[in-house]
Amino acid sequence: MMQLDKLDPRIRQIIMEYFTLINLYKPDLIEGFYIYGSIALGDYSLVLSDIDFIAVSSDRLTNEDVAMLREIHDKIRKTYPAPALEGIYVTWDDLGKLSEMEPYPYYHEGQMNASGLFECNPVTWHELKTCGINVLGPAANELHYELDWNQLIALMHQNLNTYWLGWITQSSKLVSSKSLALLFSIDAVEWGVLGITRLYYTLRMHQIASKAQAGEYAIGIVPERWHLVLQESINHRRGIKKSLYRSVWRRRSDALGYMNYILNECRKLEDNRA
């Protein structure tokens, strides 16, 4: 298998176990297997990251195939609780498509779903073609579909004004699950701060970056008052547990202030684009 030697030994072990089980069931079931996401971007964490994959077959999988894949994923999850092996099962003809795609099987958060459009978006296809790691099948940059950057940017702005606006609004409330998470969980701080920063980086640079890479980029251009919460989030992403803050209240305040700042900066970019 191609490029397995480039992966962390634990990730490599999980993938090899996956293919051992696949080959016991039906050796020719999967014709292409690609890793994208944080691993492909060089910013993975064995604790925080998933092994995001795209598995490709010549034909749509049968109900029997899906049932067997459910058993395979359950076995792997039981043996290797982390990092989680999560991904989609599509055909060669599906690659690069969006809403015109037929639903396909996918495995996410411990559940094998027989039909859906999980991760069917321009970001997935862009990451696959530009930095995907091919374990099986043709090189990712040789896959036969075209990238539409304008479509990707439009999706980013939509995501900004729906998901991220809602996330910030809910987290700003005095009492809500997201507000409490942002106060007491460094995971929530890192998710919010680096998540929206990654979007900001893409809108400015017209490239896809990892969360930590986007955070480091932001430290170089945003006002100094936001550097502490950015560094706190980057440190957590890299497994550094010691907090830079004495007060979780100040950290929450900085996180929300920074996210609102980036939200407005992204909207300025949207206005300039229009």
Short mmCIF file of C-alpha atoms in Angstrom, two decimals, residues 43 156 159-160 163-164 167-168 188-223 226-234 237 254-266 269:
data_model
loop_
_atom_site.label_atom_id
_atom_site.label_comp_id
_atom_site.label_asym_id
_atom_site.label_seq_id
_atom_site.Cartn_x
_atom_site.Cartn_y
_atom_site.Cartn_z
CA ASP A 43 -1.51 18.63 11.96
CA MET A 156 -17.15 29.38 3.50
CA ASN A 159 -20.81 28.56 6.89
CA LEU A 160 -19.65 31.76 8.56
CA TYR A 163 -22.90 27.69 11.77
CA TRP A 164 -20.31 30.07 13.22
CA TRP A 167 -22.09 28.97 17.61
CA ILE A 168 -20.91 32.37 18.84
CA ALA A 188 -14.42 24.04 23.20
CA VAL A 189 -12.06 27.01 23.27
CA GLU A 190 -9.73 25.36 20.77
CA TRP A 191 -12.63 24.29 18.54
CA GLY A 192 -14.07 27.79 18.37
CA VAL A 193 -10.88 29.83 18.17
CA LEU A 194 -9.02 27.70 15.65
CA GLY A 195 -12.12 26.59 13.75
CA ILE A 196 -13.14 30.10 12.72
CA THR A 197 -9.47 31.04 12.25
CA ARG A 198 -9.09 28.25 9.73
CA LEU A 199 -12.01 29.69 7.76
CA TYR A 200 -10.46 33.17 7.95
CA TYR A 201 -7.17 31.83 6.61
CA THR A 202 -8.90 30.21 3.64
CA LEU A 203 -10.83 33.37 2.77
CA ARG A 204 -7.63 35.46 2.88
CA MET A 205 -5.11 33.08 1.37
CA HIS A 206 -7.27 30.91 -0.91
CA GLN A 207 -5.63 27.82 0.53
CA ILE A 208 -6.64 25.11 2.99
CA ALA A 209 -4.60 25.00 6.19
CA SER A 210 -4.68 22.97 9.37
CA LYS A 211 -6.06 24.52 12.54
CA ALA A 212 -2.64 25.07 14.10
CA GLN A 213 -1.21 26.46 10.85
CA ALA A 214 -4.11 28.90 10.58
CA GLY A 215 -3.61 29.91 14.21
CA GLU A 216 0.07 30.62 13.69
CA TYR A 217 -0.78 32.67 10.61
CA ALA A 218 -3.33 34.69 12.60
CA ILE A 219 -0.81 35.49 15.35
CA GLY A 220 1.25 37.23 12.69
CA ILE A 221 -1.53 39.57 11.55
CA VAL A 222 -4.22 40.09 14.23
CA PRO A 223 -3.90 42.61 17.11
CA TRP A 226 -5.73 38.13 20.73
CA HIS A 227 -2.35 36.39 20.75
CA LEU A 228 -2.80 34.75 24.16
CA VAL A 229 -6.04 32.93 23.33
CA LEU A 230 -4.62 31.89 19.96
CA GLN A 231 -1.47 30.47 21.57
CA GLU A 232 -3.58 28.74 24.24
CA SER A 233 -5.57 27.01 21.49
CA ILE A 234 -2.49 26.08 19.46
CA ARG A 237 -3.87 21.28 19.73
CA ASP A 254 -10.98 36.37 25.09
CA ALA A 255 -12.27 33.45 23.03
CA LEU A 256 -15.63 35.11 22.40
CA GLY A 257 -14.03 38.51 21.75
CA TYR A 258 -11.59 37.00 19.29
CA MET A 259 -14.25 35.00 17.47
CA ASN A 260 -16.44 38.08 17.07
CA TYR A 261 -13.41 39.99 15.80
CA ILE A 262 -12.66 37.30 13.19
CA LEU A 263 -16.34 37.09 12.24
CA ASN A 264 -16.27 40.79 11.39
CA GLU A 265 -12.97 40.48 9.53
CA CYS A 266 -14.41 37.68 7.42
CA LEU A 269 -13.58 40.11 3.05
#
